[in-house]
């Protein structure tokens, strides 16, 4: 078994342990493998180990990888855009990705909807909430959620699937859990309003267990699968 296959198996075990440890079924939690900065060869190893869902942060890099695997004829892959999205890059996301996790304003949502090709299914979107990181400019406050959710749900090129957050880094489990619970409460409320909502994207390598205990349905894991990232190149 190569490193990536080994790491993936370990991450899947951790997800199962965290889920069953709090009385949830492990199938309730989807693993999104975050492959930003990693080469297509690393993604190919993960695919060989059974992984199908990948998250990318940079539009151009993600589109190149999507094209690469499409040309190779690899079927069933699902690509999630999880990085900050600028208006001038929205078309590439609308035309290539299956999901976008970082919708935080109507203007971007409208562009994605208009630019989604008619022959593709609606783009699955999550609304990003700024739950705890005062330094981050991404995401809306929870108080703004009801209004933006109504607007996004009305756009024909999009399907509102739920919420996403990137909490401020925090090493204490109880504090990780407290923040994650705020997201889970907002997610449960949103679910009662929109039947398409089924996804809470929350939890990374260092806070995965707390996120799952709080109610996350999708964890975004990079480092624990692909190793540390090198940003110097
Ligand atoms: C990079 C990134 C991840 C993965 O983080 P790790 O700590 O490497 O698991 C998850 N979500 C987002 C939005 C990211 O940018």
PDB file of C-alpha atoms and ligand atoms in Angstrom:
ATOM      1  CA  UNK A   1       0.000   0.000   0.000  1.00  0.00           C
ATOM      2  CA  UNK A   2       1.364   3.438  -0.882  1.00  0.00           C
ATOM      3  CA  UNK A   3       1.369   6.366   1.568  1.00  0.00           C
ATOM      4  CA  UNK A   4      -1.765   7.996   0.221  1.00  0.00           C
ATOM      5  CA  UNK A   5      -3.770   4.769   0.275  1.00  0.00           C
ATOM      6  CA  UNK A   6      -2.524   4.136   3.804  1.00  0.00           C
ATOM      7  CA  UNK A   7      -3.379   7.682   4.925  1.00  0.00           C
ATOM      8  CA  UNK A   8      -6.826   7.466   3.354  1.00  0.00           C
ATOM      9  CA  UNK A   9      -7.542   4.235   5.198  1.00  0.00           C
ATOM     10  CA  UNK A  10      -6.478   5.873   8.456  1.00  0.00           C
ATOM     11  CA  UNK A  11      -8.634   8.944   7.860  1.00  0.00           C
ATOM     12  CA  UNK A  12     -11.635   6.753   7.037  1.00  0.00           C
ATOM     13  CA  UNK A  13     -11.064   4.833  10.271  1.00  0.00           C
ATOM     14  CA  UNK A  14     -10.915   8.081  12.232  1.00  0.00           C
ATOM     15  CA  UNK A  15     -14.150   9.269  10.658  1.00  0.00           C
ATOM     16  CA  UNK A  16     -15.849   5.975  11.554  1.00  0.00           C
ATOM     17  CA  UNK A  17     -14.525   6.104  15.108  1.00  0.00           C
ATOM     18  CA  UNK A  18     -15.638   9.713  15.580  1.00  0.00           C
ATOM     19  CA  UNK A  19     -19.087   8.955  14.135  1.00  0.00           C
ATOM     20  CA  UNK A  20     -19.777   5.760  16.047  1.00  0.00           C
ATOM     21  CA  UNK A  21     -18.314   7.341  19.200  1.00  0.00           C
ATOM     22  CA  UNK A  22     -21.200   9.815  19.210  1.00  0.00           C
ATOM     23  CA  UNK A  23     -23.907   7.455  18.013  1.00  0.00           C
ATOM     24  CA  UNK A  24     -23.868   8.388  14.341  1.00  0.00           C
ATOM     25  CA  UNK A  25     -23.481   6.072  11.351  1.00  0.00           C
ATOM     26  CA  UNK A  26     -20.157   6.541   9.562  1.00  0.00           C
ATOM     27  CA  UNK A  27     -22.046   6.793   6.238  1.00  0.00           C
ATOM     28  CA  UNK A  28     -23.502  10.083   7.457  1.00  0.00           C
ATOM     29  CA  UNK A  29     -20.085  11.698   7.060  1.00  0.00           C
ATOM     30  CA  UNK A  30     -18.594  12.183   3.589  1.00  0.00           C
ATOM     31  CA  UNK A  31     -14.854  12.551   3.102  1.00  0.00           C
ATOM     32  CA  UNK A  32     -13.759  15.336   0.774  1.00  0.00           C
ATOM     33  CA  UNK A  33     -10.059  14.914  -0.089  1.00  0.00           C
ATOM     34  CA  UNK A  34      -8.481  18.370  -0.360  1.00  0.00           C
ATOM     35  CA  UNK A  35      -5.879  18.109  -3.114  1.00  0.00           C
ATOM     36  CA  UNK A  36      -4.849  21.763  -3.519  1.00  0.00           C
ATOM     37  CA  UNK A  37      -1.184  22.204  -4.476  1.00  0.00           C
ATOM     38  CA  UNK A  38      -0.853  18.420  -4.968  1.00  0.00           C
ATOM     39  CA  UNK A  39      -0.041  16.921  -8.387  1.00  0.00           C
ATOM     40  CA  UNK A  40      -2.443  14.857 -10.477  1.00  0.00           C
ATOM     41  CA  UNK A  41      -0.301  11.798  -9.674  1.00  0.00           C
ATOM     42  CA  UNK A  42      -1.226  12.121  -5.974  1.00  0.00           C
ATOM     43  CA  UNK A  43      -4.908  12.413  -6.883  1.00  0.00           C
ATOM     44  CA  UNK A  44      -4.556   9.339  -9.102  1.00  0.00           C
ATOM     45  CA  UNK A  45      -3.247   7.364  -6.103  1.00  0.00           C
ATOM     46  CA  UNK A  46      -6.244   8.463  -4.051  1.00  0.00           C
ATOM     47  CA  UNK A  47      -8.586   7.472  -6.890  1.00  0.00           C
ATOM     48  CA  UNK A  48      -6.962   4.038  -7.005  1.00  0.00           C
ATOM     49  CA  UNK A  49      -7.662   3.780  -3.280  1.00  0.00           C
ATOM     50  CA  UNK A  50     -11.356   4.419  -3.880  1.00  0.00           C
ATOM     51  CA  UNK A  51     -11.623   8.185  -3.270  1.00  0.00           C
ATOM     52  CA  UNK A  52     -13.961  10.039  -5.670  1.00  0.00           C
ATOM     53  CA  UNK A  53     -14.575  13.490  -4.167  1.00  0.00           C
ATOM     54  CA  UNK A  54     -11.867  16.130  -4.335  1.00  0.00           C
ATOM     55  CA  UNK A  55     -11.649  19.717  -3.094  1.00  0.00           C
ATOM     56  CA  UNK A  56      -9.612  22.442  -4.783  1.00  0.00           C
ATOM     57  CA  UNK A  57      -8.948  26.029  -3.635  1.00  0.00           C
ATOM     58  CA  UNK A  58      -7.492  27.656  -6.722  1.00  0.00           C
ATOM     59  CA  UNK A  59      -9.716  27.926  -9.772  1.00  0.00           C
ATOM     60  CA  UNK A  60      -7.109  27.527 -12.510  1.00  0.00           C
ATOM     61  CA  UNK A  61      -5.293  24.671 -10.769  1.00  0.00           C
ATOM     62  CA  UNK A  62      -8.578  22.891 -10.147  1.00  0.00           C
ATOM     63  CA  UNK A  63      -9.772  23.274 -13.726  1.00  0.00           C
ATOM     64  CA  UNK A  64      -6.493  21.826 -15.047  1.00  0.00           C
ATOM     65  CA  UNK A  65      -6.924  18.751 -12.851  1.00  0.00           C
ATOM     66  CA  UNK A  66     -10.577  18.341 -13.814  1.00  0.00           C
ATOM     67  CA  UNK A  67      -9.614  18.462 -17.507  1.00  0.00           C
ATOM     68  CA  UNK A  68      -6.735  16.037 -16.940  1.00  0.00           C
ATOM     69  CA  UNK A  69      -8.955  13.351 -15.426  1.00  0.00           C
ATOM     70  CA  UNK A  70     -11.755  13.967 -17.922  1.00  0.00           C
ATOM     71  CA  UNK A  71      -9.291  13.397 -20.783  1.00  0.00           C
ATOM     72  CA  UNK A  72      -8.076  10.226 -19.088  1.00  0.00           C
ATOM     73  CA  UNK A  73     -11.698   9.114 -18.981  1.00  0.00           C
ATOM     74  CA  UNK A  74     -11.838   8.649 -15.200  1.00  0.00           C
ATOM     75  CA  UNK A  75     -15.559   8.457 -14.436  1.00  0.00           C
ATOM     76  CA  UNK A  76     -17.601   9.371 -11.331  1.00  0.00           C
ATOM     77  CA  UNK A  77     -15.254  12.014  -9.952  1.00  0.00           C
ATOM     78  CA  UNK A  78     -16.832  14.896  -8.061  1.00  0.00           C
ATOM     79  CA  UNK A  79     -15.014  18.225  -7.849  1.00  0.00           C
ATOM     80  CA  UNK A  80     -15.674  20.752  -5.092  1.00  0.00           C
ATOM     81  CA  UNK A  81     -14.455  24.337  -5.225  1.00  0.00           C
ATOM     82  CA  UNK A  82     -13.596  25.337  -1.638  1.00  0.00           C
ATOM     83  CA  UNK A  83     -11.438  28.465  -2.076  1.00  0.00           C
ATOM     84  CA  UNK A  84     -12.315  32.157  -2.003  1.00  0.00           C
ATOM     85  CA  UNK A  85     -14.114  33.027  -5.220  1.00  0.00           C
ATOM     86  CA  UNK A  86     -13.652  36.249  -7.156  1.00  0.00           C
ATOM     87  CA  UNK A  87     -16.288  37.386  -9.641  1.00  0.00           C
ATOM     88  CA  UNK A  88     -13.916  37.221 -12.593  1.00  0.00           C
ATOM     89  CA  UNK A  89     -13.302  33.488 -11.928  1.00  0.00           C
ATOM     90  CA  UNK A  90     -16.909  32.462 -11.401  1.00  0.00           C
ATOM     91  CA  UNK A  91     -17.419  31.289 -14.992  1.00  0.00           C
ATOM     92  CA  UNK A  92     -14.656  28.679 -14.738  1.00  0.00           C
ATOM     93  CA  UNK A  93     -16.204  27.347 -11.523  1.00  0.00           C
ATOM     94  CA  UNK A  94     -19.702  27.279 -13.046  1.00  0.00           C
ATOM     95  CA  UNK A  95     -18.468  25.452 -16.147  1.00  0.00           C
ATOM     96  CA  UNK A  96     -16.261  22.820 -14.491  1.00  0.00           C
ATOM     97  CA  UNK A  97     -17.018  22.105 -10.852  1.00  0.00           C
ATOM     98  CA  UNK A  98     -19.848  20.057  -9.324  1.00  0.00           C
ATOM     99  CA  UNK A  99     -19.975  21.987  -6.036  1.00  0.00           C
ATOM    100  CA  UNK A 100     -18.985  25.408  -4.683  1.00  0.00           C
ATOM    101  CA  UNK A 101     -18.623  25.700  -0.883  1.00  0.00           C
ATOM    102  CA  UNK A 102     -17.830  29.390  -0.644  1.00  0.00           C
ATOM    103  CA  UNK A 103     -20.917  31.333  -1.729  1.00  0.00           C
ATOM    104  CA  UNK A 104     -21.174  34.371   0.538  1.00  0.00           C
ATOM    105  CA  UNK A 105     -22.924  37.049  -1.517  1.00  0.00           C
ATOM    106  CA  UNK A 106     -25.803  37.280  -3.938  1.00  0.00           C
ATOM    107  CA  UNK A 107     -23.677  38.783  -6.696  1.00  0.00           C
ATOM    108  CA  UNK A 108     -21.438  35.704  -6.900  1.00  0.00           C
ATOM    109  CA  UNK A 109     -24.396  33.348  -6.592  1.00  0.00           C
ATOM    110  CA  UNK A 110     -26.236  35.091  -9.450  1.00  0.00           C
ATOM    111  CA  UNK A 111     -23.180  34.919 -11.682  1.00  0.00           C
ATOM    112  CA  UNK A 112     -22.663  31.215 -10.959  1.00  0.00           C
ATOM    113  CA  UNK A 113     -26.328  30.546 -11.741  1.00  0.00           C
ATOM    114  CA  UNK A 114     -26.264  32.489 -15.022  1.00  0.00           C
ATOM    115  CA  UNK A 115     -22.959  30.951 -16.088  1.00  0.00           C
ATOM    116  CA  UNK A 116     -23.893  27.355 -15.288  1.00  0.00           C
ATOM    117  CA  UNK A 117     -24.192  25.596 -18.687  1.00  0.00           C
ATOM    118  CA  UNK A 118     -27.760  24.497 -19.449  1.00  0.00           C
ATOM    119  CA  UNK A 119     -26.670  20.945 -20.254  1.00  0.00           C
ATOM    120  CA  UNK A 120     -25.126  20.456 -16.800  1.00  0.00           C
ATOM    121  CA  UNK A 121     -27.116  19.762 -13.627  1.00  0.00           C
ATOM    122  CA  UNK A 122     -27.468  22.765 -11.301  1.00  0.00           C
ATOM    123  CA  UNK A 123     -24.275  23.629  -9.400  1.00  0.00           C
ATOM    124  CA  UNK A 124     -24.481  22.420  -5.788  1.00  0.00           C
ATOM    125  CA  UNK A 125     -23.693  25.300  -3.461  1.00  0.00           C
ATOM    126  CA  UNK A 126     -23.035  25.860   0.209  1.00  0.00           C
ATOM    127  CA  UNK A 127     -23.294  29.221   1.920  1.00  0.00           C
ATOM    128  CA  UNK A 128     -20.110  30.069   3.794  1.00  0.00           C
ATOM    129  CA  UNK A 129     -20.573  31.328   7.341  1.00  0.00           C
ATOM    130  CA  UNK A 130     -17.915  33.349   9.152  1.00  0.00           C
ATOM    131  CA  UNK A 131     -18.446  31.589  12.465  1.00  0.00           C
ATOM    132  CA  UNK A 132     -15.417  32.607  14.511  1.00  0.00           C
ATOM    133  CA  UNK A 133     -12.591  34.063  12.475  1.00  0.00           C
ATOM    134  CA  UNK A 134     -12.604  37.834  12.909  1.00  0.00           C
ATOM    135  CA  UNK A 135      -9.610  38.155  10.591  1.00  0.00           C
ATOM    136  CA  UNK A 136     -11.314  36.481   7.667  1.00  0.00           C
ATOM    137  CA  UNK A 137     -13.258  38.478   5.117  1.00  0.00           C
ATOM    138  CA  UNK A 138     -14.959  35.366   3.749  1.00  0.00           C
ATOM    139  CA  UNK A 139     -18.385  34.238   4.838  1.00  0.00           C
ATOM    140  CA  UNK A 140     -21.498  35.939   6.153  1.00  0.00           C
ATOM    141  CA  UNK A 141     -22.745  36.360   9.713  1.00  0.00           C
ATOM    142  CA  UNK A 142     -25.425  33.924  10.864  1.00  0.00           C
ATOM    143  CA  UNK A 143     -27.887  36.827  11.098  1.00  0.00           C
ATOM    144  CA  UNK A 144     -27.599  37.294   7.326  1.00  0.00           C
ATOM    145  CA  UNK A 145     -28.233  33.638   6.504  1.00  0.00           C
ATOM    146  CA  UNK A 146     -32.017  33.570   6.125  1.00  0.00           C
ATOM    147  CA  UNK A 147     -32.037  36.312   3.529  1.00  0.00           C
ATOM    148  CA  UNK A 148     -29.138  34.987   1.444  1.00  0.00           C
ATOM    149  CA  UNK A 149     -30.511  31.425   1.610  1.00  0.00           C
ATOM    150  CA  UNK A 150     -33.878  32.600   0.200  1.00  0.00           C
ATOM    151  CA  UNK A 151     -32.096  34.395  -2.632  1.00  0.00           C
ATOM    152  CA  UNK A 152     -29.740  31.515  -3.466  1.00  0.00           C
ATOM    153  CA  UNK A 153     -32.509  28.911  -3.342  1.00  0.00           C
ATOM    154  CA  UNK A 154     -34.460  30.894  -5.951  1.00  0.00           C
ATOM    155  CA  UNK A 155     -31.652  30.793  -8.553  1.00  0.00           C
ATOM    156  CA  UNK A 156     -32.328  28.226 -11.307  1.00  0.00           C
ATOM    157  CA  UNK A 157     -28.697  27.294 -11.997  1.00  0.00           C
ATOM    158  CA  UNK A 158     -27.941  26.425  -8.373  1.00  0.00           C
ATOM    159  CA  UNK A 159     -29.084  23.898  -5.790  1.00  0.00           C
ATOM    160  CA  UNK A 160     -28.707  25.046  -2.192  1.00  0.00           C
ATOM    161  CA  UNK A 161     -27.225  22.074  -0.329  1.00  0.00           C
ATOM    162  CA  UNK A 162     -26.211  23.616   3.000  1.00  0.00           C
ATOM    163  CA  UNK A 163     -23.526  25.438   4.922  1.00  0.00           C
ATOM    164  CA  UNK A 164     -19.761  25.579   5.168  1.00  0.00           C
ATOM    165  CA  UNK A 165     -17.387  27.187   7.660  1.00  0.00           C
ATOM    166  CA  UNK A 166     -13.670  27.490   8.307  1.00  0.00           C
ATOM    167  CA  UNK A 167     -13.463  28.177  12.055  1.00  0.00           C
ATOM    168  CA  UNK A 168     -10.450  30.044  13.425  1.00  0.00           C
ATOM    169  CA  UNK A 169      -7.695  27.535  14.339  1.00  0.00           C
ATOM    170  CA  UNK A 170      -8.262  26.218  17.849  1.00  0.00           C
ATOM    171  CA  UNK A 171      -6.517  23.296  19.533  1.00  0.00           C
ATOM    172  CA  UNK A 172      -8.924  22.731  22.439  1.00  0.00           C
ATOM    173  CA  UNK A 173     -11.562  20.076  21.681  1.00  0.00           C
ATOM    174  CA  UNK A 174     -14.323  21.643  23.779  1.00  0.00           C
ATOM    175  CA  UNK A 175     -13.888  25.011  22.093  1.00  0.00           C
ATOM    176  CA  UNK A 176     -13.795  23.365  18.643  1.00  0.00           C
ATOM    177  CA  UNK A 177     -17.016  21.558  19.546  1.00  0.00           C
ATOM    178  CA  UNK A 178     -18.759  24.715  20.805  1.00  0.00           C
ATOM    179  CA  UNK A 179     -18.138  26.545  17.519  1.00  0.00           C
ATOM    180  CA  UNK A 180     -19.125  23.496  15.467  1.00  0.00           C
ATOM    181  CA  UNK A 181     -22.404  23.216  17.430  1.00  0.00           C
ATOM    182  CA  UNK A 182     -23.345  26.784  16.441  1.00  0.00           C
ATOM    183  CA  UNK A 183     -22.962  25.729  12.817  1.00  0.00           C
ATOM    184  CA  UNK A 184     -24.944  22.531  13.374  1.00  0.00           C
ATOM    185  CA  UNK A 185     -27.856  24.434  14.947  1.00  0.00           C
ATOM    186  CA  UNK A 186     -27.987  26.826  11.974  1.00  0.00           C
ATOM    187  CA  UNK A 187     -27.782  23.841   9.596  1.00  0.00           C
ATOM    188  CA  UNK A 188     -30.700  22.035  11.302  1.00  0.00           C
ATOM    189  CA  UNK A 189     -32.813  25.192  11.074  1.00  0.00           C
ATOM    190  CA  UNK A 190     -31.965  25.654   7.386  1.00  0.00           C
ATOM    191  CA  UNK A 191     -32.888  22.043   6.663  1.00  0.00           C
ATOM    192  CA  UNK A 192     -36.426  22.606   7.915  1.00  0.00           C
ATOM    193  CA  UNK A 193     -36.826  25.464   5.420  1.00  0.00           C
ATOM    194  CA  UNK A 194     -35.289  23.906   2.301  1.00  0.00           C
ATOM    195  CA  UNK A 195     -35.716  20.224   1.341  1.00  0.00           C
ATOM    196  CA  UNK A 196     -32.535  20.303  -0.783  1.00  0.00           C
ATOM    197  CA  UNK A 197     -30.342  21.094   2.241  1.00  0.00           C
ATOM    198  CA  UNK A 198     -28.428  18.033   3.459  1.00  0.00           C
ATOM    199  CA  UNK A 199     -24.774  19.075   3.824  1.00  0.00           C
ATOM    200  CA  UNK A 200     -22.772  20.690   6.610  1.00  0.00           C
ATOM    201  CA  UNK A 201     -19.190  21.082   5.378  1.00  0.00           C
ATOM    202  CA  UNK A 202     -17.150  21.406   8.541  1.00  0.00           C
ATOM    203  CA  UNK A 203     -13.984  19.831   9.947  1.00  0.00           C
ATOM    204  CA  UNK A 204     -10.416  19.689   8.700  1.00  0.00           C
ATOM    205  CA  UNK A 205      -7.409  17.589   9.718  1.00  0.00           C
ATOM    206  CA  UNK A 206      -7.094  19.167  13.176  1.00  0.00           C
ATOM    207  CA  UNK A 207     -10.746  19.503  14.244  1.00  0.00           C
ATOM    208  CA  UNK A 208     -12.419  16.608  12.460  1.00  0.00           C
ATOM    209  CA  UNK A 209     -13.544  14.683  15.542  1.00  0.00           C
ATOM    210  CA  UNK A 210     -15.223  17.689  17.183  1.00  0.00           C
ATOM    211  CA  UNK A 211     -16.921  18.655  13.904  1.00  0.00           C
ATOM    212  CA  UNK A 212     -18.343  15.150  13.474  1.00  0.00           C
ATOM    213  CA  UNK A 213     -19.534  15.006  17.086  1.00  0.00           C
ATOM    214  CA  UNK A 214     -21.298  18.335  16.552  1.00  0.00           C
ATOM    215  CA  UNK A 215     -23.093  17.157  13.389  1.00  0.00           C
ATOM    216  CA  UNK A 216     -20.862  17.735  10.349  1.00  0.00           C
ATOM    217  CA  UNK A 217     -21.815  15.700   7.265  1.00  0.00           C
ATOM    218  CA  UNK A 218     -18.715  16.478   5.192  1.00  0.00           C
ATOM    219  CA  UNK A 219     -15.139  16.805   6.399  1.00  0.00           C
ATOM    220  CA  UNK A 220     -12.494  18.444   4.203  1.00  0.00           C
ATOM    221  CA  UNK A 221      -9.179  16.710   4.749  1.00  0.00           C
ATOM    222  CA  UNK A 222      -5.928  17.603   3.032  1.00  0.00           C
ATOM    223  CA  UNK A 223      -2.793  17.196   5.139  1.00  0.00           C
ATOM    224  CA  UNK A 224      -3.753  13.882   6.744  1.00  0.00           C
ATOM    225  CA  UNK A 225      -4.198  12.335   3.275  1.00  0.00           C
ATOM    226  CA  UNK A 226      -1.614  14.009   1.048  1.00  0.00           C
ATOM    227  CA  UNK A 227       0.960  15.231   3.588  1.00  0.00           C
ATOM    228  CA  UNK A 228       2.081  18.787   4.291  1.00  0.00           C
ATOM    229  CA  UNK A 229       1.702  21.304   1.480  1.00  0.00           C
ATOM    230  CA  UNK A 230       4.632  23.090  -0.131  1.00  0.00           C
ATOM    231  CA  UNK A 231       3.721  26.656  -1.107  1.00  0.00           C
ATOM    232  CA  UNK A 232       7.212  27.696  -2.183  1.00  0.00           C
ATOM    233  CA  UNK A 233       6.861  26.635  -5.822  1.00  0.00           C
TER     234      UNK A 233
HETATM  235  C1  LIG B   1      -6.770  23.542   2.820  1.00  0.00           C
HETATM  236  C2  LIG B   1      -8.184  23.435   3.238  1.00  0.00           C
HETATM  237  C3  LIG B   1      -8.661  22.283   3.885  1.00  0.00           C
HETATM  238  C4  LIG B   1      -7.778  21.117   4.289  1.00  0.00           C
HETATM  239  O1  LIG B   1      -7.029  21.453   5.395  1.00  0.00           O
HETATM  240  P1  LIG B   1      -6.075  20.383   6.131  1.00  0.00           P
HETATM  241  O2  LIG B   1      -5.756  21.026   7.414  1.00  0.00           O
HETATM  242  O3  LIG B   1      -4.900  20.188   5.239  1.00  0.00           O
HETATM  243  O4  LIG B   1      -6.860  19.125   6.293  1.00  0.00           O
HETATM  244  C5  LIG B   1     -10.011  22.234   4.180  1.00  0.00           C
HETATM  245  N1  LIG B   1     -10.842  23.244   3.878  1.00  0.00           N
HETATM  246  C6  LIG B   1     -10.422  24.355   3.249  1.00  0.00           C
HETATM  247  C7  LIG B   1     -11.392  25.429   2.918  1.00  0.00           C
HETATM  248  C8  LIG B   1      -9.081  24.483   2.930  1.00  0.00           C
HETATM  249  O5  LIG B   1      -8.666  25.608   2.320  1.00  0.00           O
END
